[in-house]
Amino acid sequence: MLDKKKSLDENKVVTIIGPGTTVSGEIESKGTVRIEGTVTGRVDCEDTIVVHESGHVKADLIAGQVIISGTVEGNTFAHERLEVTNQGKIVGNITAPRISIAEGVIFEGKCTMKPQGQLNPPKKSNGKEAKEAKKADAPAS
């Protein structure tokens, strides 16, 4: 369960990506982001990212708290806490000072836990670096 101080307050939800909605690119938010649809790219949130049971994420997630009940394909970084409910599935690395993974979760990746403040979130890659990396990975013709 969440701490009383950090309980998920539905009134704090600022951004909702609803079912049937697809977002591709970078999302930055100071408030909570709730994903019920599909997101591809990167989500950087100061508060909480909630991936609903219907949510499918092919992105890196960075937030104060991350709660996963859907599917995440990508790396997840939480400054404070990461929770994965029994409906959750993660394919990617997870990093947080506190991690709660329910029984029955599918998790394929590496888990890193260090005290709060000793973790460094992944840096944003600019478009040029990403394009150059894709070119390097492309097969020679």
PDB file of C-alpha atoms in Angstrom:
ATOM      1  CA  MET A   1       0.000   0.000   0.000  1.00  0.00           C
ATOM      2  CA  LEU A   2       0.985   3.604  -0.390  1.00  0.00           C
ATOM      3  CA  ASP A   3       2.074   5.706   2.571  1.00  0.00           C
ATOM      4  CA  LYS A   4      -0.635   7.981   3.973  1.00  0.00           C
ATOM      5  CA  LYS A   5       1.437  11.016   2.971  1.00  0.00           C
ATOM      6  CA  LYS A   6       1.879   9.711  -0.572  1.00  0.00           C
ATOM      7  CA  SER A   7      -1.528   8.122  -1.154  1.00  0.00           C
ATOM      8  CA  LEU A   8      -2.862   8.279  -4.675  1.00  0.00           C
ATOM      9  CA  ASP A   9      -5.327  11.161  -4.646  1.00  0.00           C
ATOM     10  CA  GLU A  10      -7.600  10.941  -7.676  1.00  0.00           C
ATOM     11  CA  ASN A  11      -8.173  14.714  -7.382  1.00  0.00           C
ATOM     12  CA  LYS A  12      -4.470  15.323  -8.118  1.00  0.00           C
ATOM     13  CA  VAL A  13      -4.642  13.646 -11.540  1.00  0.00           C
ATOM     14  CA  VAL A  14      -3.646  16.303 -14.024  1.00  0.00           C
ATOM     15  CA  THR A  15      -3.106  14.441 -17.294  1.00  0.00           C
ATOM     16  CA  ILE A  16      -5.102  11.418 -18.458  1.00  0.00           C
ATOM     17  CA  ILE A  17      -4.237   9.492 -21.611  1.00  0.00           C
ATOM     18  CA  GLY A  18      -7.537   7.687 -22.057  1.00  0.00           C
ATOM     19  CA  PRO A  19      -8.306   4.261 -23.496  1.00  0.00           C
ATOM     20  CA  GLY A  20      -8.134   4.309 -27.277  1.00  0.00           C
ATOM     21  CA  THR A  21      -5.697   7.249 -27.226  1.00  0.00           C
ATOM     22  CA  THR A  22      -2.143   6.883 -28.553  1.00  0.00           C
ATOM     23  CA  VAL A  23       0.599   9.390 -27.743  1.00  0.00           C
ATOM     24  CA  SER A  24       4.017   9.242 -29.369  1.00  0.00           C
ATOM     25  CA  GLY A  25       6.874  11.467 -28.206  1.00  0.00           C
ATOM     26  CA  GLU A  26       7.913  13.101 -24.965  1.00  0.00           C
ATOM     27  CA  ILE A  27       5.546  13.990 -22.127  1.00  0.00           C
ATOM     28  CA  GLU A  28       6.667  16.292 -19.298  1.00  0.00           C
ATOM     29  CA  SER A  29       4.386  17.051 -16.357  1.00  0.00           C
ATOM     30  CA  LYS A  30       4.605  18.585 -12.899  1.00  0.00           C
ATOM     31  CA  GLY A  31       1.434  16.767 -11.803  1.00  0.00           C
ATOM     32  CA  THR A  32       0.201  13.200 -11.982  1.00  0.00           C
ATOM     33  CA  VAL A  33      -0.017  11.418 -15.342  1.00  0.00           C
ATOM     34  CA  ARG A  34      -2.490   8.531 -15.673  1.00  0.00           C
ATOM     35  CA  ILE A  35      -2.019   6.290 -18.710  1.00  0.00           C
ATOM     36  CA  GLU A  36      -5.037   4.240 -19.779  1.00  0.00           C
ATOM     37  CA  GLY A  37      -4.148   4.204 -23.487  1.00  0.00           C
ATOM     38  CA  THR A  38      -0.849   3.771 -25.345  1.00  0.00           C
ATOM     39  CA  VAL A  39       2.285   5.893 -24.938  1.00  0.00           C
ATOM     40  CA  THR A  40       5.503   5.562 -26.940  1.00  0.00           C
ATOM     41  CA  GLY A  41       8.623   7.634 -26.211  1.00  0.00           C
ATOM     42  CA  ARG A  42       9.384   9.109 -22.769  1.00  0.00           C
ATOM     43  CA  VAL A  43       7.303  10.293 -19.802  1.00  0.00           C
ATOM     44  CA  ASP A  44       9.006  12.614 -17.298  1.00  0.00           C
ATOM     45  CA  CYS A  45       6.811  13.563 -14.346  1.00  0.00           C
ATOM     46  CA  GLU A  46       7.620  15.348 -11.077  1.00  0.00           C
ATOM     47  CA  ASP A  47       4.712  13.721  -9.229  1.00  0.00           C
ATOM     48  CA  THR A  48       3.236  10.287 -10.028  1.00  0.00           C
ATOM     49  CA  ILE A  49       2.846   8.178 -13.153  1.00  0.00           C
ATOM     50  CA  VAL A  50       0.000   5.655 -12.995  1.00  0.00           C
ATOM     51  CA  VAL A  51      -0.153   2.995 -15.718  1.00  0.00           C
ATOM     52  CA  HIS A  52      -3.714   1.672 -15.570  1.00  0.00           C
ATOM     53  CA  GLU A  53      -4.578  -1.985 -16.342  1.00  0.00           C
ATOM     54  CA  SER A  54      -5.571  -0.924 -19.875  1.00  0.00           C
ATOM     55  CA  GLY A  55      -2.379   1.131 -20.318  1.00  0.00           C
ATOM     56  CA  HIS A  56       0.434   0.034 -22.619  1.00  0.00           C
ATOM     57  CA  VAL A  57       3.698   1.946 -22.465  1.00  0.00           C
ATOM     58  CA  LYS A  58       6.677   1.589 -24.810  1.00  0.00           C
ATOM     59  CA  ALA A  59       8.662   4.350 -23.157  1.00  0.00           C
ATOM     60  CA  ASP A  60      11.052   5.262 -20.392  1.00  0.00           C
ATOM     61  CA  LEU A  61       9.207   6.439 -17.278  1.00  0.00           C
ATOM     62  CA  ILE A  62      10.748   8.912 -14.814  1.00  0.00           C
ATOM     63  CA  ALA A  63       8.752  10.193 -11.822  1.00  0.00           C
ATOM     64  CA  GLY A  64       8.622  10.696  -8.088  1.00  0.00           C
ATOM     65  CA  GLN A  65       6.358   7.656  -7.820  1.00  0.00           C
ATOM     66  CA  VAL A  66       5.395   5.085 -10.434  1.00  0.00           C
ATOM     67  CA  ILE A  67       2.428   2.728 -10.055  1.00  0.00           C
ATOM     68  CA  ILE A  68       2.119   0.045 -12.734  1.00  0.00           C
ATOM     69  CA  SER A  69      -1.000  -2.059 -13.278  1.00  0.00           C
ATOM     70  CA  GLY A  70      -0.651  -2.315 -17.064  1.00  0.00           C
ATOM     71  CA  THR A  71       2.226  -3.138 -19.417  1.00  0.00           C
ATOM     72  CA  VAL A  72       5.512  -1.227 -19.556  1.00  0.00           C
ATOM     73  CA  GLU A  73       8.204  -1.935 -22.142  1.00  0.00           C
ATOM     74  CA  GLY A  74      11.064   0.379 -21.243  1.00  0.00           C
ATOM     75  CA  ASN A  75      13.115   1.504 -18.275  1.00  0.00           C
ATOM     76  CA  THR A  76      11.370   2.855 -15.182  1.00  0.00           C
ATOM     77  CA  PHE A  77      12.980   5.280 -12.710  1.00  0.00           C
ATOM     78  CA  ALA A  78      11.256   6.440  -9.511  1.00  0.00           C
ATOM     79  CA  HIS A  79      12.854   9.028  -7.211  1.00  0.00           C
ATOM     80  CA  GLU A  80      10.791   7.784  -4.245  1.00  0.00           C
ATOM     81  CA  ARG A  81       8.840   4.595  -4.899  1.00  0.00           C
ATOM     82  CA  LEU A  82       7.848   2.058  -7.552  1.00  0.00           C
ATOM     83  CA  GLU A  83       4.808  -0.183  -7.115  1.00  0.00           C
ATOM     84  CA  VAL A  84       3.772  -2.956  -9.494  1.00  0.00           C
ATOM     85  CA  THR A  85       0.340  -4.487  -8.859  1.00  0.00           C
ATOM     86  CA  ASN A  86      -0.488  -8.110  -9.649  1.00  0.00           C
ATOM     87  CA  GLN A  87      -1.852  -7.113 -13.097  1.00  0.00           C
ATOM     88  CA  GLY A  88       1.412  -5.367 -14.037  1.00  0.00           C
ATOM     89  CA  LYS A  89       4.003  -6.471 -16.573  1.00  0.00           C
ATOM     90  CA  ILE A  90       7.440  -4.867 -16.983  1.00  0.00           C
ATOM     91  CA  VAL A  91      10.020  -5.592 -19.663  1.00  0.00           C
ATOM     92  CA  GLY A  92      12.920  -3.288 -18.848  1.00  0.00           C
ATOM     93  CA  ASN A  93      15.104  -2.153 -15.976  1.00  0.00           C
ATOM     94  CA  ILE A  94      13.650  -0.615 -12.821  1.00  0.00           C
ATOM     95  CA  THR A  95      15.391   1.795 -10.450  1.00  0.00           C
ATOM     96  CA  ALA A  96      14.019   3.190  -7.172  1.00  0.00           C
ATOM     97  CA  PRO A  97      14.889   3.486  -3.485  1.00  0.00           C
ATOM     98  CA  ARG A  98      11.701   1.566  -2.555  1.00  0.00           C
ATOM     99  CA  ILE A  99      10.100  -1.109  -4.713  1.00  0.00           C
ATOM    100  CA  SER A 100       6.932  -3.136  -4.174  1.00  0.00           C
ATOM    101  CA  ILE A 101       6.196  -5.943  -6.635  1.00  0.00           C
ATOM    102  CA  ALA A 102       3.043  -8.009  -6.133  1.00  0.00           C
ATOM    103  CA  GLU A 103       2.907 -11.760  -6.517  1.00  0.00           C
ATOM    104  CA  GLY A 104       2.177 -12.823 -10.090  1.00  0.00           C
ATOM    105  CA  VAL A 105       3.860  -9.854 -11.784  1.00  0.00           C
ATOM    106  CA  ILE A 106       5.821 -10.534 -14.966  1.00  0.00           C
ATOM    107  CA  PHE A 107       9.180  -8.759 -14.742  1.00  0.00           C
ATOM    108  CA  GLU A 108      12.037  -9.147 -17.221  1.00  0.00           C
ATOM    109  CA  GLY A 109      14.941  -6.842 -16.465  1.00  0.00           C
ATOM    110  CA  LYS A 110      17.358  -5.590 -13.852  1.00  0.00           C
ATOM    111  CA  CYS A 111      16.379  -4.054 -10.518  1.00  0.00           C
ATOM    112  CA  THR A 112      18.523  -1.367  -8.837  1.00  0.00           C
ATOM    113  CA  MET A 113      17.781  -0.075  -5.338  1.00  0.00           C
ATOM    114  CA  LYS A 114      19.825   2.613  -3.580  1.00  0.00           C
ATOM    115  CA  PRO A 115      18.903   5.106  -0.852  1.00  0.00           C
ATOM    116  CA  GLN A 116      16.848   8.090  -1.963  1.00  0.00           C
ATOM    117  CA  GLY A 117      19.095  10.852  -3.299  1.00  0.00           C
ATOM    118  CA  GLN A 118      21.827   8.449  -4.443  1.00  0.00           C
ATOM    119  CA  LEU A 119      20.087   7.579  -7.699  1.00  0.00           C
ATOM    120  CA  ASN A 120      20.564   9.557 -10.892  1.00  0.00           C
ATOM    121  CA  PRO A 121      17.705   9.566 -13.409  1.00  0.00           C
ATOM    122  CA  PRO A 122      18.530   8.796 -17.032  1.00  0.00           C
ATOM    123  CA  LYS A 123      19.377  11.853 -19.099  1.00  0.00           C
ATOM    124  CA  LYS A 124      17.284  12.964 -22.016  1.00  0.00           C
ATOM    125  CA  SER A 125      18.811  12.233 -25.371  1.00  0.00           C
ATOM    126  CA  ASN A 126      18.473  15.006 -27.887  1.00  0.00           C
ATOM    127  CA  GLY A 127      17.079  14.244 -31.330  1.00  0.00           C
ATOM    128  CA  LYS A 128      20.478  14.360 -33.042  1.00  0.00           C
ATOM    129  CA  GLU A 129      21.991  11.744 -30.692  1.00  0.00           C
ATOM    130  CA  ALA A 130      18.974   9.474 -31.156  1.00  0.00           C
ATOM    131  CA  LYS A 131      19.176   9.731 -34.958  1.00  0.00           C
ATOM    132  CA  GLU A 132      22.911   8.992 -34.908  1.00  0.00           C
ATOM    133  CA  ALA A 133      22.341   5.970 -32.661  1.00  0.00           C
ATOM    134  CA  LYS A 134      19.675   4.655 -35.048  1.00  0.00           C
ATOM    135  CA  LYS A 135      22.033   5.119 -38.011  1.00  0.00           C
ATOM    136  CA  ALA A 136      24.767   3.188 -36.184  1.00  0.00           C
ATOM    137  CA  ASP A 137      22.323   0.334 -35.479  1.00  0.00           C
ATOM    138  CA  ALA A 138      20.992   0.226 -39.045  1.00  0.00           C
ATOM    139  CA  PRO A 139      22.301  -2.594 -41.264  1.00  0.00           C
ATOM    140  CA  ALA A 140      24.745  -1.560 -43.967  1.00  0.00           C
ATOM    141  CA  SER A 141      23.302  -1.577 -47.481  1.00  0.00           C
TER     142      SER A 141
END
